[in-house]
Amino acid sequence: MKFTKLALLLTLTWGCAAANAQQTPAPAAATEPVALPTPSSTAQKLYSAAKADLLQVRSLLKSGRVQSSVGSGFLVGTSNLVMTNYHVVSQFALDPDTYTGEWVDTEGQRGSIELLAVDVLHDLAVVRVNRYGTGYFKLGDKPLRLTQGQYLYSLGNPLDLGFAISEGAYNGVIARSFYEQLMFTGPINAGMSGGPSVTVDGEVAGVNVAKRLDGELVSFLVPAKHAQELLKKVKPEAKPPKDFTAIVAQQLLAHQTAMVDQLLAKPLTIKGMGPYSVPVRESEQMRCWGRSTDRDSFSVELTNCAMESSLFVSSTLQTGQVQIQHQYMKSTGLDQVRFAVLSSASFRNENFGSHKDKRLTGPICTEQFVKNSSLPMRAVMCVSAYRKFDGLYDFALLTSSTDDGKMNLQSRLDARGVSYENGMRASRAFIEALGRGGKK
């Protein structure tokens, strides 16, 4: 059952992997030089006033102090605290023996970084530096009210090319993300993660975080109120926590509780696929897609429901997500033996993880023939534990109907980054909701 949707959201850290992906362009043909648009006078004034408190935040390999990834950040008020994204600092948060942090300002001055706090759920972090802000960027106690179409100005260091400001517009709150984000219709590029987006008056509206890869000028900001909330938890003179892995694990556990509670807050929606009834969950955070294919001797109908957002933990791990898939196959020319071979091959082709995965333990699987109130099934459940985050697991439940020799329903639930109890809870609800009762 292969029906996956490409990841279309890009966090905006600029790293060595992205740099290596660039190819040397072919020499351009001689043409008349094209003049770049001149920044508006408002943007010029804003950048001039703000540049002293803009920083590039770098993640360096401790051995040789070689740059690994870069993002942006900004000094808050007249303090020595810098707001940025969690994904910008994730390397030295989770692997401080290998990575360290460094800041660079618009004048080329640089210094060391101390990581004080992270908010993985909203992708924010606070670091302490050995210099102070001028007071330009303020995070007030009251949420900033924005109107659709209001001009915003995003600042940061795109692609490690130099500090820049870009203009765009606020276009509302994104409902599809599990946690609130603002839509910014304007250019934000890799390397600008953690930089501020401000109003014409210089008020911080949000923190640059991501952009869509399948659209033009569709970018996202973390609302300033979440930065305010994180900042309130930070004591400026406090010692940095020794173990951010445990802090990240606690936040991931909090997320999975909210995620599964929301998934099961009401009975799963039941849809018909042939004679079968299948559970789905359609919501603002979870979208469903489908397609149908007719072959010479059989037909296939597919449904895929997945959360459109996940939590960034590291460059190799994104989690905190639920996906539901259904595949209904019907013979239109195969006898029962050949159809059984076809459906069995589809069942065997499912991937449940690898014992070579450095992030997760190898999957432990159990297989049984089960029956709920209306449907006999073959079921396989596989569970993998997170190596660095105690109490978190990936669950995969695959079922295949065994009630009819010429039609077959295969269903799969994936719950990533959940507790064992919540993984079992979601699996039970899923298997109980499958049935035979749709229209033929």
Coordinates of C-alpha atoms in Angstrom, one line a residue:
M1 CA 0.0 0.0 0.0
K2 CA 2.2 2.9 -1.3
F3 CA 0.4 6.2 -1.0
T4 CA 2.6 8.8 0.5
K5 CA 2.6 12.6 0.1
L6 CA 5.8 14.4 -0.4
A7 CA 6.9 16.7 2.4
L8 CA 6.2 20.2 1.2
L9 CA 7.3 22.3 4.1
L10 CA 10.9 23.5 4.5
T11 CA 12.3 24.7 7.8
L12 CA 14.6 27.6 7.0
T13 CA 18.0 26.6 8.5
W14 CA 20.8 26.8 5.9
G15 CA 23.2 23.9 6.3
C16 CA 25.9 22.0 4.7
A17 CA 23.5 19.5 3.1
A18 CA 21.7 22.3 1.3
A19 CA 24.9 23.9 0.3
N20 CA 26.2 20.7 -1.2
A21 CA 23.0 20.2 -3.1
Q22 CA 23.7 23.4 -5.1
Q23 CA 25.2 22.8 -8.6
T24 CA 27.6 25.2 -10.3
P25 CA 25.5 27.1 -12.8
A26 CA 26.4 27.2 -16.5
P27 CA 27.8 30.5 -17.7
A28 CA 25.0 32.8 -18.6
A29 CA 24.7 34.3 -22.0
A30 CA 25.5 37.9 -22.3
T31 CA 22.4 40.0 -21.6
E32 CA 21.6 43.4 -20.4
P33 CA 21.9 43.6 -16.6
V34 CA 18.6 43.4 -14.8
A35 CA 18.2 46.0 -12.1
L36 CA 16.9 44.5 -8.8
P37 CA 13.9 46.3 -7.2
T38 CA 14.9 49.0 -4.9
P39 CA 13.7 48.4 -1.3
S40 CA 10.9 50.7 -0.2
S41 CA 11.9 53.7 2.0
T42 CA 10.0 52.0 4.9
A43 CA 12.1 48.8 4.5
Q44 CA 15.3 50.9 4.4
K45 CA 14.4 52.8 7.5
L46 CA 13.4 49.6 9.4
Y47 CA 16.6 47.8 8.5
S48 CA 18.7 50.8 9.4
A49 CA 17.1 50.9 12.8
A50 CA 17.0 47.2 13.4
K51 CA 20.3 45.9 12.1
A52 CA 22.3 46.5 15.3
D53 CA 20.1 43.8 17.1
L54 CA 20.1 41.3 14.2
L55 CA 22.3 38.2 14.6
Q56 CA 23.2 35.1 12.6
V57 CA 23.1 32.0 14.8
R58 CA 25.6 29.3 13.7
S59 CA 26.0 25.7 14.7
L60 CA 29.7 24.7 14.6
L61 CA 31.5 21.4 14.9
K62 CA 33.6 21.6 18.0
S63 CA 36.5 19.9 16.3
G64 CA 37.9 22.6 14.0
R65 CA 34.9 24.9 14.6
V66 CA 33.6 24.2 11.1
Q67 CA 30.1 25.7 10.3
S68 CA 27.4 23.0 10.1
S69 CA 24.2 25.0 9.8
V70 CA 23.1 28.7 10.2
G71 CA 19.9 30.5 11.0
S72 CA 19.0 33.9 12.4
G73 CA 18.0 35.5 15.6
F74 CA 17.3 38.8 17.3
L75 CA 18.2 40.4 20.6
V76 CA 15.2 41.1 22.8
G77 CA 15.0 44.6 24.2
T78 CA 18.2 45.7 26.0
S79 CA 18.9 42.2 27.3
N80 CA 21.5 39.7 26.2
L81 CA 18.8 37.2 25.3
V82 CA 18.3 36.2 21.7
M83 CA 15.1 34.6 20.3
T84 CA 15.5 32.1 17.5
N85 CA 14.1 28.8 16.3
Y86 CA 14.6 25.5 18.1
H87 CA 15.6 23.8 14.8
V88 CA 18.4 26.4 14.4
V89 CA 20.0 25.3 17.7
S90 CA 18.9 21.6 17.7
Q91 CA 22.3 20.2 16.9
F92 CA 24.0 21.7 20.0
A93 CA 20.9 21.1 22.1
L94 CA 20.9 17.4 21.5
D95 CA 24.6 16.7 20.8
P96 CA 26.6 19.3 22.8
D97 CA 29.7 17.1 22.8
T98 CA 29.9 17.4 19.0
Y99 CA 28.4 20.9 18.3
T100 CA 28.6 24.3 19.8
G101 CA 26.9 27.7 19.0
E102 CA 28.2 31.0 17.8
W103 CA 26.6 34.4 16.9
V104 CA 27.7 36.9 14.3
D105 CA 26.3 40.4 14.0
T106 CA 25.8 42.7 11.0
E107 CA 29.3 44.2 11.7
G108 CA 31.0 40.9 11.7
Q109 CA 31.5 40.7 15.4
R110 CA 31.1 37.3 16.9
G111 CA 30.8 35.4 20.2
S112 CA 29.7 32.3 22.0
I113 CA 26.2 31.1 22.7
E114 CA 24.5 29.6 25.8
L115 CA 21.3 27.8 25.2
L116 CA 18.8 28.5 28.0
A117 CA 15.4 27.3 26.8
V118 CA 13.6 25.5 24.0
D119 CA 10.0 25.1 22.9
V120 CA 9.9 22.2 20.4
L121 CA 6.2 22.4 20.0
H122 CA 6.3 26.0 18.6
D123 CA 9.9 25.7 17.3
L124 CA 11.4 28.4 19.4
A125 CA 14.6 28.8 21.5
V126 CA 16.2 31.4 23.7
V127 CA 20.0 31.7 23.8
R128 CA 22.2 34.0 25.9
V129 CA 25.1 36.0 24.2
N130 CA 27.9 38.2 25.5
R131 CA 26.4 41.5 24.1
Y132 CA 23.3 43.5 24.7
G133 CA 20.5 44.8 22.5
T134 CA 19.7 48.4 21.8
G135 CA 16.1 47.9 22.6
Y136 CA 14.7 47.9 19.1
F137 CA 13.0 44.5 19.2
K138 CA 10.5 44.2 22.0
L139 CA 8.2 41.4 23.0
G140 CA 5.4 43.0 24.9
D141 CA 3.0 41.3 27.3
K142 CA -0.1 41.9 25.1
P143 CA -0.7 39.9 21.9
L144 CA -0.2 41.9 18.7
R145 CA -3.4 42.4 16.7
L146 CA -2.9 42.1 12.9
T147 CA -5.3 42.6 10.0
Q148 CA -5.3 40.7 6.8
G149 CA -3.2 42.3 4.2
Q150 CA -1.1 44.3 6.7
Y151 CA 2.5 44.8 5.6
L152 CA 5.2 42.9 7.4
Y153 CA 8.9 43.0 7.1
S154 CA 11.0 39.9 7.5
L155 CA 14.7 40.1 8.6
G156 CA 17.5 37.5 8.6
N157 CA 20.5 36.2 6.8
P158 CA 19.2 34.3 3.7
L159 CA 21.4 31.4 2.4
D160 CA 24.4 32.8 4.4
L161 CA 24.7 35.6 1.8
G162 CA 24.3 38.5 4.2
F163 CA 21.7 40.2 6.3
A164 CA 18.6 41.3 4.4
I165 CA 15.0 42.6 4.8
S166 CA 12.0 41.5 2.7
E167 CA 8.5 42.8 2.4
G168 CA 5.3 40.9 2.4
A169 CA 1.8 40.7 3.9
Y170 CA 0.1 39.0 6.8
N171 CA -2.7 36.7 5.6
G172 CA -4.2 35.1 8.6
V173 CA -3.7 32.1 11.0
I174 CA -2.9 28.7 9.5
A175 CA -5.5 26.2 10.7
R176 CA -3.8 23.1 9.3
S177 CA -0.8 23.3 11.7
F178 CA -1.3 21.5 15.0
Y179 CA 0.1 24.6 16.7
E180 CA -0.8 28.1 15.6
Q181 CA 1.3 29.7 12.8
L182 CA 0.8 32.9 10.8
M183 CA 0.8 33.0 7.0
F184 CA 3.3 35.5 5.6
T185 CA 3.0 36.2 1.9
G186 CA 6.5 37.2 1.2
P187 CA 10.0 35.8 0.5
I188 CA 11.7 34.0 3.4
N189 CA 14.6 31.8 2.5
A190 CA 16.8 29.2 4.2
G191 CA 19.0 30.9 6.8
M192 CA 16.3 33.3 7.9
S193 CA 14.9 30.9 10.4
G194 CA 14.6 32.6 13.8
G195 CA 14.7 36.1 12.4
P196 CA 11.9 38.5 13.3
S197 CA 9.0 39.7 11.1
V198 CA 7.9 43.1 12.2
T199 CA 5.2 45.6 11.4
V200 CA 5.8 49.0 9.9
D201 CA 6.2 50.3 13.4
G202 CA 8.9 47.8 14.2
E203 CA 6.7 45.6 16.5
V204 CA 7.6 41.9 16.4
A205 CA 4.6 40.1 14.8
G206 CA 6.3 36.7 14.6
V207 CA 9.4 34.6 14.2
N208 CA 10.4 33.2 10.8
V209 CA 10.1 29.4 10.7
A210 CA 9.2 27.8 7.4
K211 CA 8.0 28.1 3.8
R212 CA 6.1 25.9 1.4
L213 CA 8.1 24.2 -1.4
D214 CA 5.1 23.8 -3.8
G215 CA 4.1 27.5 -3.9
E216 CA 5.4 31.0 -4.3
L217 CA 5.8 33.3 -1.4
V218 CA 3.9 31.1 1.0
S219 CA 5.9 31.4 4.3
F220 CA 5.1 30.9 8.0
L221 CA 5.8 32.7 11.2
V222 CA 5.5 31.6 14.9
P223 CA 3.2 34.2 16.5
A224 CA 5.1 36.6 18.8
K225 CA 2.9 35.6 21.8
H226 CA 4.6 32.1 21.9
A227 CA 8.0 33.8 22.0
Q228 CA 6.7 36.0 24.8
E229 CA 5.5 32.9 26.8
L230 CA 8.9 31.2 26.4
L231 CA 10.8 34.3 27.4
K232 CA 8.8 34.6 30.6
K233 CA 10.2 31.1 31.7
V234 CA 13.8 32.2 31.3
K235 CA 15.8 33.7 34.1
P236 CA 18.5 35.9 32.5
E237 CA 21.2 34.9 34.9
A238 CA 20.3 31.2 35.2
K239 CA 22.7 28.4 34.4
P240 CA 22.0 26.6 31.2
P241 CA 20.3 23.2 31.7
K242 CA 22.7 20.3 31.5
D243 CA 20.4 17.9 29.5
F244 CA 18.1 19.3 26.8
T245 CA 17.4 15.7 25.6
A246 CA 15.2 15.2 28.7
I247 CA 13.5 18.5 28.2
V248 CA 12.7 17.8 24.6
A249 CA 11.4 14.3 25.6
Q250 CA 9.0 15.9 28.1
Q251 CA 7.7 18.3 25.5
L252 CA 7.2 15.5 22.9
L253 CA 5.3 13.5 25.5
A254 CA 3.0 16.5 26.2
H255 CA 2.4 16.8 22.4
Q256 CA 1.5 13.2 21.9
T257 CA -1.1 13.3 24.7
A258 CA -2.8 16.3 23.1
M259 CA -2.5 14.7 19.7
V260 CA -4.1 11.4 20.6
D261 CA -6.7 13.0 22.8
Q262 CA -7.8 15.1 19.9
L263 CA -7.8 12.1 17.5
L264 CA -10.1 10.2 19.8
A265 CA -12.1 13.0 21.3
K266 CA -15.1 11.7 19.3
P267 CA -15.7 8.5 17.3
L268 CA -13.7 8.2 14.1
T269 CA -15.6 9.1 10.9
I270 CA -16.7 6.1 9.0
K271 CA -16.5 6.0 5.2
G272 CA -17.5 3.3 2.7
M273 CA -15.0 1.4 0.5
G274 CA -16.9 -1.2 -1.5
P275 CA -18.7 -3.3 1.1
Y276 CA -16.4 -2.2 3.9
S277 CA -16.6 0.5 6.5
V278 CA -13.3 2.3 7.2
P279 CA -12.4 4.8 9.9
V280 CA -10.8 8.2 9.0
R281 CA -10.3 11.5 10.8
E282 CA -10.9 14.7 8.8
S283 CA -10.1 17.9 10.6
E284 CA -8.3 21.1 10.2
Q285 CA -5.0 19.4 11.1
M286 CA -5.6 16.1 9.2
R287 CA -6.4 16.0 5.5
C288 CA -7.7 13.0 3.4
W289 CA -6.9 12.3 -0.2
G290 CA -8.0 9.4 -2.4
R291 CA -7.6 7.9 -5.9
S292 CA -8.9 4.9 -7.8
T293 CA -7.2 2.7 -10.5
D294 CA -8.6 0.1 -12.8
R295 CA -6.3 -2.6 -14.0
D296 CA -7.0 -5.4 -16.5
S297 CA -8.1 -7.9 -13.9
F298 CA -8.5 -6.0 -10.7
S299 CA -9.3 -2.5 -9.3
V300 CA -7.7 -0.6 -6.5
E301 CA -9.2 2.3 -4.4
L302 CA -6.9 4.2 -2.0
T303 CA -7.6 6.6 0.8
N304 CA -4.9 8.4 2.8
C305 CA -5.4 10.7 5.8
A306 CA -2.4 12.4 7.4
M307 CA -1.6 15.3 9.6
E308 CA -0.1 18.1 7.6
S309 CA 2.4 19.1 10.2
S310 CA 4.9 17.3 12.4
L311 CA 7.4 18.3 15.1
F312 CA 11.0 18.9 14.1
V313 CA 13.3 17.2 16.5
S314 CA 16.5 17.0 14.5
S315 CA 17.7 17.0 10.9
T316 CA 17.0 13.3 10.8
L317 CA 13.9 13.1 13.0
Q318 CA 10.4 14.6 12.6
T319 CA 7.7 13.1 14.7
G320 CA 4.4 13.6 16.5
Q321 CA 2.2 12.7 13.6
V322 CA -0.7 10.3 12.8
Q323 CA -1.5 8.7 9.4
I324 CA -4.3 6.5 8.3
Q325 CA -4.3 4.5 5.0
H326 CA -6.9 2.2 3.4
Q327 CA -6.6 0.1 0.2
Y328 CA -9.6 -1.7 -1.2
M329 CA -8.8 -4.2 -4.0
K330 CA -11.4 -6.1 -6.0
S331 CA -10.9 -8.9 -8.5
T332 CA -12.5 -8.2 -11.9
G333 CA -10.9 -11.2 -13.7
L334 CA -8.6 -13.1 -11.3
D335 CA -9.6 -16.4 -9.7
Q336 CA -9.4 -16.7 -5.9
V337 CA -5.9 -18.2 -5.9
R338 CA -4.4 -15.5 -8.0
F339 CA -6.2 -12.7 -6.1
A340 CA -4.9 -14.2 -2.8
V341 CA -1.3 -14.1 -4.2
L342 CA -1.9 -10.4 -5.2
S343 CA -3.3 -9.3 -1.9
S344 CA -0.7 -11.2 0.1
A345 CA 2.1 -9.6 -1.9
S346 CA 0.7 -6.2 -1.1
F347 CA 0.5 -7.1 2.6
R348 CA 4.2 -8.3 2.6
N349 CA 5.5 -5.2 0.9
E350 CA 4.7 -2.9 3.9
N351 CA 7.7 -1.4 5.7
F352 CA 7.8 -1.3 9.5
G353 CA 11.3 0.2 10.0
S354 CA 14.8 -1.1 10.2
H355 CA 17.1 -2.6 12.8
K356 CA 19.9 -0.4 11.4
D357 CA 18.0 2.8 12.3
K358 CA 20.0 5.0 14.7
R359 CA 17.0 6.9 15.9
L360 CA 14.7 4.0 16.7
T361 CA 15.1 0.4 17.9
G362 CA 14.3 -2.3 15.5
P363 CA 10.6 -3.0 15.3
I364 CA 9.1 -5.7 17.5
C365 CA 6.1 -7.1 15.7
T366 CA 3.3 -9.5 16.6
E367 CA 0.8 -11.0 14.1
Q368 CA -2.6 -12.5 14.9
F369 CA -5.9 -13.4 13.2
V370 CA -8.5 -11.2 14.9
K371 CA -12.2 -10.4 14.6
N372 CA -14.1 -7.4 15.8
S373 CA -17.9 -7.2 15.8
S374 CA -18.2 -7.6 12.0
L375 CA -14.9 -8.3 10.2
P376 CA -12.3 -11.1 10.5
M377 CA -8.8 -9.8 9.8
R378 CA -5.1 -10.7 9.7
A379 CA -3.4 -8.0 11.9
V380 CA 0.3 -7.1 12.4
M381 CA 1.4 -4.6 15.0
C382 CA 5.0 -3.3 15.1
V383 CA 6.4 -1.0 17.8
S384 CA 9.8 0.8 17.8
A385 CA 11.2 2.7 20.7
Y386 CA 13.1 6.0 20.4
R387 CA 16.7 5.5 21.4
K388 CA 17.2 9.0 22.9
F389 CA 13.7 9.8 24.2
D390 CA 12.5 7.5 26.9
G391 CA 8.8 6.7 26.8
L392 CA 8.2 7.5 23.1
Y393 CA 7.4 4.9 20.4
D394 CA 6.4 4.6 16.8
F395 CA 3.3 2.3 16.3
A396 CA 2.3 0.7 13.1
L397 CA -0.8 -1.4 12.8
L398 CA -1.6 -3.2 9.5
T399 CA -4.8 -5.2 8.9
S400 CA -6.1 -7.3 6.0
S401 CA -9.6 -8.6 5.7
T402 CA -10.1 -12.3 5.4
D403 CA -13.8 -12.6 4.7
D404 CA -13.9 -12.7 0.9
G405 CA -11.8 -14.5 -1.7
K406 CA -12.2 -11.9 -4.4
M407 CA -12.0 -8.6 -2.5
N408 CA -9.7 -7.3 0.2
L409 CA -9.4 -4.4 2.5
Q410 CA -5.9 -3.5 3.8
S411 CA -5.8 -0.7 6.4
R412 CA -2.9 0.9 8.2
L413 CA -2.5 3.2 11.2
D414 CA 0.8 4.9 11.9
A415 CA 1.2 6.8 15.2
R416 CA 4.7 8.4 15.5
G417 CA 6.1 9.7 18.7
V418 CA 3.5 8.4 21.1
S419 CA 3.5 6.8 24.6
Y420 CA 2.9 3.0 24.7
E421 CA -0.4 3.6 26.3
N422 CA -1.6 6.0 23.7
G423 CA -0.3 3.9 20.9
M424 CA -2.4 1.0 22.2
R425 CA -5.3 3.2 22.7
A426 CA -5.3 4.5 19.1
S427 CA -4.7 1.0 17.7
R428 CA -7.7 -0.4 19.6
A429 CA -10.0 2.4 18.4
F430 CA -8.8 1.9 14.8
I431 CA -9.3 -1.9 14.7
E432 CA -12.7 -1.7 16.4
A433 CA -13.9 0.9 13.8
L434 CA -13.2 -1.4 10.8
G435 CA -16.1 -3.3 9.5
R436 CA -18.2 -4.7 6.7
G437 CA -21.3 -2.6 6.1
G438 CA -20.6 -0.2 3.2
K439 CA -22.6 -0.2 0.0
K440 CA -21.5 -2.8 -2.7

